[in-house]
Amino acid sequence: MTKRRVALTHRKQRSVLTDMLPFEVPPTFSNRGYYRFLVNNSIEIEKGRLRWICETSALNQTMQLLFGIKPNVPITADVVTEWGKQKTRRSVPIKDCEMVTTPFNFCVAHNLDGRTLSVVHPRNQLAVASFYATHSAMILYYASISEFSIRHPVSVSRYSYFKDKLHEERIDTSAGVEENDREYEQLGSYFVYRKHRNIHRFFESYEYHSSEKKYDAMVQIDVSKCFDSIYTHSLPWAVLGKDQTKFSLDESKGTFGGSFDTLMQKLNHNETNGIVIGPEFSRIFAEIILQSVDAELITQLIEEANLTHKVDYEIFRYVDDFFVFYNQESTQNKIFETLQQVLKSKKLSINTAKIKHYKKPIITEITIAKERVSNLLNEEIDPVCEKEPQVDPANPPPQNLACPINSNRLIIRYKAAIKEASVTYGELLNYTFAITENKIEKLFKTYVACDKSDRNRKRLSSALFAIFEFAFFIYSASPKVNHTIRLCRMISTSVAFLQAQGLPYEQKHLLFKYVHDNVLQQLEKNTMNVHREIESLYLLISLPQIGREYWLPVSVLLRHCLIKEEEGTGQYVRPSGFMNHFSITIILSYIKDKVRYVKLKAFIEAHIIAKLEYMKALHPNDAETLIMLLDLVICPYISTATKNAIGQVFCLDAAGLAAIQSSNDHWFTTWGDKFDLEMELEAKRSREVY
């Protein structure tokens, strides 16, 4: 599929789309609605002031709530010319906005203890976007001083490249639907990065092979809990020097490093130990610090040990992983010792449990496993269009789909490859699913080229069934978010293709029933606990596309959401506390206005009010609290009475509530007919980095 190039304009708010949210947020959640709100009202932070174009008092009310503008702060008004028209611009000093906030934290599966990711407060997202627009040149400079880094920003993105199935004509169907400004709203990142998008690309690169020829051994060193351990003051230390920062504290706050430090503290409740995990801007913050580690390391090695980079050793760093090539064991020991010292000066340390040593041939276990799995899938899944012998010269011979897949043999061979290479399912699943997605696409193209006979339809259905048997088996071993997204994308594209091809109900039903049963199994296995919530939400929201026959029983949703029905009263209760915003919105999007779920929806609405009352009282500047307000007052599935009750929690009268509802018809959650699961899953492709 050829890629299309789209030129980008340099909007100050652009990074709100690209660098603010973790990849792992649910498919219903994005910044697109918020971004449109910012652009449509020319909202920006510039020269210490929050500015917006305002023609009505309703927007002023929304801005006061959104940015925590104190009631007694006067809002300045002046007339500006925009696109040839005179408009009223309002502004307040940013110091009069409440910018110290708490991010919305949520957990995902990661190793044994999970990982906490963050959605920062919308007002801080605009502050980061302003910092990007003002300091992009400084970011690029301080992120390019290292000889080691193989993933760092090198320029501001000027173009976006799309390999987008939704813009391409559907296979054997009519053209897809376009969305206004869609190209602009699904960019991969604000900056262009070099050199390697994925660490596995490095293992297959010229630099890696060249170093292997030159050196006899390699050691992989990981920084222990890098993002959790980063001390925010380390960034001005990295830029200005530690001593100068400490002795000129007030002056340093106005510098690039000091401003970035302050920004990262404010969006994380003024924490200096650890930075939020998930957004791209956090990776940039960490990269600048690690670039200074690289520079100090290379200097100390030459001054203290007379070791020269690319002569005595060569180091590559991908985010917080160091790959050190060397010949002499003494060289490796000195590098390790010096790196420990430099990291300690930044309040970081080496994860000694994850150090890996390799001798020639220098090949990682994952590279070995990838080679075996690639060969395995190419052998076991190979759809072809076979022509029967020509019998009648006047009639072309039939063309039949051939794609016999033995799912049991495929699973056994896959397990053997994993075991022999000494890797885990989680380390290889993303790669395996990427190949499997391509195999499904090839299967569809091959089917289109064949005759649409009943035999070929059955063969298509049988092949897809076998692929999903394999896919759900390996997924169950490592149900992480990135794996879930790929699985849901395979489900989505397969369902759309079968529907478009008009396969008979009984042939689709076998596959749809299998998908339903396996999703149900995962939902019952992984109830709404702290480390499996997002993964389950993706599976849940993928179910409606297979049809009304497969809606879940109320009892299944109750068990999954940890809701119990009291004996005697029949009332629903949730002893384990409040559901988070993602769970609430996905459940509402799933149950909609269906009669069978009316009692559950009544409970959810009461649950929302109780949660907001609690959050507003204890955490008034929490990101989740504000996002819930904005999303739920425009939700089409909850009652007007509940929306009014939400308004009362925030001391909003009818006019104040109407102001928020009229300011934007889509904030963060996409509701109803506006939500397109296939489009959202495709949009994730541009952000699959790690």
PDB file of C-alpha atoms in Angstrom, residues 336-465:
ATOM      1  CA  PHE A 336      30.113  -0.161  33.922  1.00  0.00           C
ATOM      2  CA  GLU A 337      31.815   1.488  36.906  1.00  0.00           C
ATOM      3  CA  THR A 338      31.841   4.945  35.292  1.00  0.00           C
ATOM      4  CA  LEU A 339      28.245   4.685  34.099  1.00  0.00           C
ATOM      5  CA  GLN A 340      27.168   3.798  37.645  1.00  0.00           C
ATOM      6  CA  GLN A 341      28.872   6.919  38.984  1.00  0.00           C
ATOM      7  CA  VAL A 342      27.404   9.243  36.341  1.00  0.00           C
ATOM      8  CA  LEU A 343      23.887   7.850  36.821  1.00  0.00           C
ATOM      9  CA  LYS A 344      24.218   8.202  40.592  1.00  0.00           C
ATOM     10  CA  SER A 345      24.991  11.899  40.184  1.00  0.00           C
ATOM     11  CA  LYS A 346      21.592  12.186  38.447  1.00  0.00           C
ATOM     12  CA  LYS A 347      19.901  10.090  41.169  1.00  0.00           C
ATOM     13  CA  LEU A 348      19.562   7.156  38.762  1.00  0.00           C
ATOM     14  CA  SER A 349      20.975   3.633  38.940  1.00  0.00           C
ATOM     15  CA  ILE A 350      21.621   0.477  36.902  1.00  0.00           C
ATOM     16  CA  ASN A 351      19.196  -2.436  37.120  1.00  0.00           C
ATOM     17  CA  THR A 352      21.755  -5.158  37.833  1.00  0.00           C
ATOM     18  CA  ALA A 353      19.132  -7.904  37.517  1.00  0.00           C
ATOM     19  CA  LYS A 354      18.584  -7.095  33.846  1.00  0.00           C
ATOM     20  CA  ILE A 355      22.212  -6.976  32.661  1.00  0.00           C
ATOM     21  CA  LYS A 356      22.780  -9.327  29.705  1.00  0.00           C
ATOM     22  CA  HIS A 357      26.148 -10.384  28.305  1.00  0.00           C
ATOM     23  CA  TYR A 358      26.685 -11.649  24.748  1.00  0.00           C
ATOM     24  CA  LYS A 359      29.738 -13.116  23.024  1.00  0.00           C
ATOM     25  CA  LYS A 360      30.152 -13.654  19.291  1.00  0.00           C
ATOM     26  CA  PRO A 361      27.969 -14.362  17.460  1.00  0.00           C
ATOM     27  CA  ILE A 362      26.311 -11.358  19.133  1.00  0.00           C
ATOM     28  CA  ILE A 363      22.655 -12.151  18.634  1.00  0.00           C
ATOM     29  CA  THR A 364      19.902 -11.633  21.188  1.00  0.00           C
ATOM     30  CA  GLU A 365      17.391 -14.289  22.161  1.00  0.00           C
ATOM     31  CA  ILE A 366      14.593 -12.152  20.725  1.00  0.00           C
ATOM     32  CA  THR A 367      16.313 -11.921  17.335  1.00  0.00           C
ATOM     33  CA  ILE A 368      16.638 -15.727  17.243  1.00  0.00           C
ATOM     34  CA  ALA A 369      12.983 -16.136  18.219  1.00  0.00           C
ATOM     35  CA  LYS A 370      11.825 -13.608  15.606  1.00  0.00           C
ATOM     36  CA  GLU A 371      13.636 -15.480  12.859  1.00  0.00           C
ATOM     37  CA  ARG A 372      12.036 -18.773  13.872  1.00  0.00           C
ATOM     38  CA  VAL A 373       8.553 -17.344  14.261  1.00  0.00           C
ATOM     39  CA  SER A 374       8.756 -15.543  10.907  1.00  0.00           C
ATOM     40  CA  ASN A 375       9.698 -18.796   9.158  1.00  0.00           C
ATOM     41  CA  LEU A 376       7.022 -20.701  11.059  1.00  0.00           C
ATOM     42  CA  LEU A 377       4.164 -18.347  10.142  1.00  0.00           C
ATOM     43  CA  ASN A 378       5.281 -18.167   6.509  1.00  0.00           C
ATOM     44  CA  GLU A 379       5.186 -21.959   6.348  1.00  0.00           C
ATOM     45  CA  GLU A 380       1.919 -22.479   8.193  1.00  0.00           C
ATOM     46  CA  ILE A 381      -0.141 -19.564   6.823  1.00  0.00           C
ATOM     47  CA  ASP A 382       0.346 -19.165   3.098  1.00  0.00           C
ATOM     48  CA  PRO A 383      -2.859 -18.252   1.220  1.00  0.00           C
ATOM     49  CA  VAL A 384      -2.700 -18.786  -2.544  1.00  0.00           C
ATOM     50  CA  CYS A 385      -5.137 -18.644  -5.444  1.00  0.00           C
ATOM     51  CA  GLU A 386      -4.925 -21.904  -7.404  1.00  0.00           C
ATOM     52  CA  LYS A 387      -6.178 -22.284 -10.956  1.00  0.00           C
ATOM     53  CA  GLU A 388      -7.736 -25.578 -11.988  1.00  0.00           C
ATOM     54  CA  PRO A 389      -6.584 -27.129 -15.292  1.00  0.00           C
ATOM     55  CA  GLN A 390      -8.103 -25.620 -18.471  1.00  0.00           C
ATOM     56  CA  VAL A 391     -10.858 -27.921 -19.731  1.00  0.00           C
ATOM     57  CA  ASP A 392     -13.045 -25.742 -21.912  1.00  0.00           C
ATOM     58  CA  PRO A 393     -11.075 -23.239 -24.066  1.00  0.00           C
ATOM     59  CA  ALA A 394     -14.132 -21.003 -24.153  1.00  0.00           C
ATOM     60  CA  ASN A 395     -14.360 -20.727 -20.357  1.00  0.00           C
ATOM     61  CA  PRO A 396     -11.601 -19.668 -17.925  1.00  0.00           C
ATOM     62  CA  PRO A 397     -10.749 -22.308 -15.302  1.00  0.00           C
ATOM     63  CA  PRO A 398     -12.018 -21.856 -11.730  1.00  0.00           C
ATOM     64  CA  GLN A 399      -9.712 -20.131  -9.249  1.00  0.00           C
ATOM     65  CA  ASN A 400      -9.799 -21.608  -5.782  1.00  0.00           C
ATOM     66  CA  LEU A 401      -8.576 -20.305  -2.444  1.00  0.00           C
ATOM     67  CA  ALA A 402      -6.014 -22.580  -0.819  1.00  0.00           C
ATOM     68  CA  CYS A 403      -5.057 -21.833   2.778  1.00  0.00           C
ATOM     69  CA  PRO A 404      -5.130 -24.989   4.907  1.00  0.00           C
ATOM     70  CA  ILE A 405      -4.104 -24.125   8.493  1.00  0.00           C
ATOM     71  CA  ASN A 406      -3.675 -26.677  11.271  1.00  0.00           C
ATOM     72  CA  SER A 407      -4.079 -24.499  14.359  1.00  0.00           C
ATOM     73  CA  ASN A 408      -2.960 -27.208  16.797  1.00  0.00           C
ATOM     74  CA  ARG A 409       0.284 -27.804  14.911  1.00  0.00           C
ATOM     75  CA  LEU A 410       0.831 -24.045  14.604  1.00  0.00           C
ATOM     76  CA  ILE A 411       0.402 -23.551  18.362  1.00  0.00           C
ATOM     77  CA  ILE A 412       2.743 -26.424  19.240  1.00  0.00           C
ATOM     78  CA  ARG A 413       5.454 -25.234  16.856  1.00  0.00           C
ATOM     79  CA  TYR A 414       5.113 -21.672  18.177  1.00  0.00           C
ATOM     80  CA  LYS A 415       5.496 -22.825  21.784  1.00  0.00           C
ATOM     81  CA  ALA A 416       8.583 -24.816  20.779  1.00  0.00           C
ATOM     82  CA  ALA A 417      10.142 -21.766  19.100  1.00  0.00           C
ATOM     83  CA  ILE A 418       9.515 -19.630  22.191  1.00  0.00           C
ATOM     84  CA  LYS A 419      10.963 -22.273  24.505  1.00  0.00           C
ATOM     85  CA  GLU A 420      14.046 -22.986  22.381  1.00  0.00           C
ATOM     86  CA  ALA A 421      14.902 -19.277  22.075  1.00  0.00           C
ATOM     87  CA  SER A 422      14.481 -18.736  25.859  1.00  0.00           C
ATOM     88  CA  VAL A 423      12.114 -15.774  25.489  1.00  0.00           C
ATOM     89  CA  THR A 424       8.668 -15.064  26.917  1.00  0.00           C
ATOM     90  CA  TYR A 425       5.380 -14.681  25.077  1.00  0.00           C
ATOM     91  CA  GLY A 426       5.268 -11.005  26.010  1.00  0.00           C
ATOM     92  CA  GLU A 427       8.633 -10.279  24.389  1.00  0.00           C
ATOM     93  CA  LEU A 428       7.531 -11.683  21.032  1.00  0.00           C
ATOM     94  CA  LEU A 429       3.783 -11.210  20.898  1.00  0.00           C
ATOM     95  CA  ASN A 430       3.785  -7.776  19.276  1.00  0.00           C
ATOM     96  CA  TYR A 431       6.011  -9.059  16.471  1.00  0.00           C
ATOM     97  CA  THR A 432       3.916 -12.222  16.076  1.00  0.00           C
ATOM     98  CA  PHE A 433       0.679 -10.266  15.852  1.00  0.00           C
ATOM     99  CA  ALA A 434       2.211  -7.873  13.314  1.00  0.00           C
ATOM    100  CA  ILE A 435       2.954 -10.816  11.015  1.00  0.00           C
ATOM    101  CA  THR A 436      -0.471 -12.329  11.710  1.00  0.00           C
ATOM    102  CA  GLU A 437      -2.182  -9.069  10.745  1.00  0.00           C
ATOM    103  CA  ASN A 438      -0.283  -9.095   7.453  1.00  0.00           C
ATOM    104  CA  LYS A 439      -1.288 -12.721   6.883  1.00  0.00           C
ATOM    105  CA  ILE A 440      -4.955 -11.849   7.359  1.00  0.00           C
ATOM    106  CA  GLU A 441      -4.623  -8.989   4.883  1.00  0.00           C
ATOM    107  CA  LYS A 442      -2.966 -11.333   2.375  1.00  0.00           C
ATOM    108  CA  LEU A 443      -5.748 -13.884   2.931  1.00  0.00           C
ATOM    109  CA  PHE A 444      -8.378 -11.263   2.083  1.00  0.00           C
ATOM    110  CA  LYS A 445      -6.573 -10.131  -1.062  1.00  0.00           C
ATOM    111  CA  THR A 446      -6.151 -13.722  -2.188  1.00  0.00           C
ATOM    112  CA  TYR A 447      -9.826 -14.451  -1.597  1.00  0.00           C
ATOM    113  CA  VAL A 448     -10.834 -11.419  -3.664  1.00  0.00           C
ATOM    114  CA  ALA A 449      -8.733 -12.745  -6.565  1.00  0.00           C
ATOM    115  CA  CYS A 450     -10.510 -16.140  -6.404  1.00  0.00           C
ATOM    116  CA  ASP A 451     -13.990 -17.163  -7.480  1.00  0.00           C
ATOM    117  CA  LYS A 452     -16.765 -16.366  -5.004  1.00  0.00           C
ATOM    118  CA  SER A 453     -17.899 -19.976  -4.786  1.00  0.00           C
ATOM    119  CA  ASP A 454     -19.401 -21.546  -1.697  1.00  0.00           C
ATOM    120  CA  ARG A 455     -16.302 -23.720  -1.381  1.00  0.00           C
ATOM    121  CA  ASN A 456     -14.044 -20.673  -1.310  1.00  0.00           C
ATOM    122  CA  ARG A 457     -16.262 -18.919   1.231  1.00  0.00           C
ATOM    123  CA  LYS A 458     -15.999 -21.966   3.486  1.00  0.00           C
ATOM    124  CA  ARG A 459     -12.225 -22.061   3.028  1.00  0.00           C
ATOM    125  CA  LEU A 460     -11.986 -18.369   3.914  1.00  0.00           C
ATOM    126  CA  SER A 461     -14.071 -18.872   7.034  1.00  0.00           C
ATOM    127  CA  SER A 462     -12.078 -21.971   8.020  1.00  0.00           C
ATOM    128  CA  ALA A 463      -8.719 -20.218   7.559  1.00  0.00           C
ATOM    129  CA  LEU A 464      -9.815 -17.210   9.605  1.00  0.00           C
ATOM    130  CA  PHE A 465     -11.133 -19.491  12.347  1.00  0.00           C
TER     131      PHE A 465
END
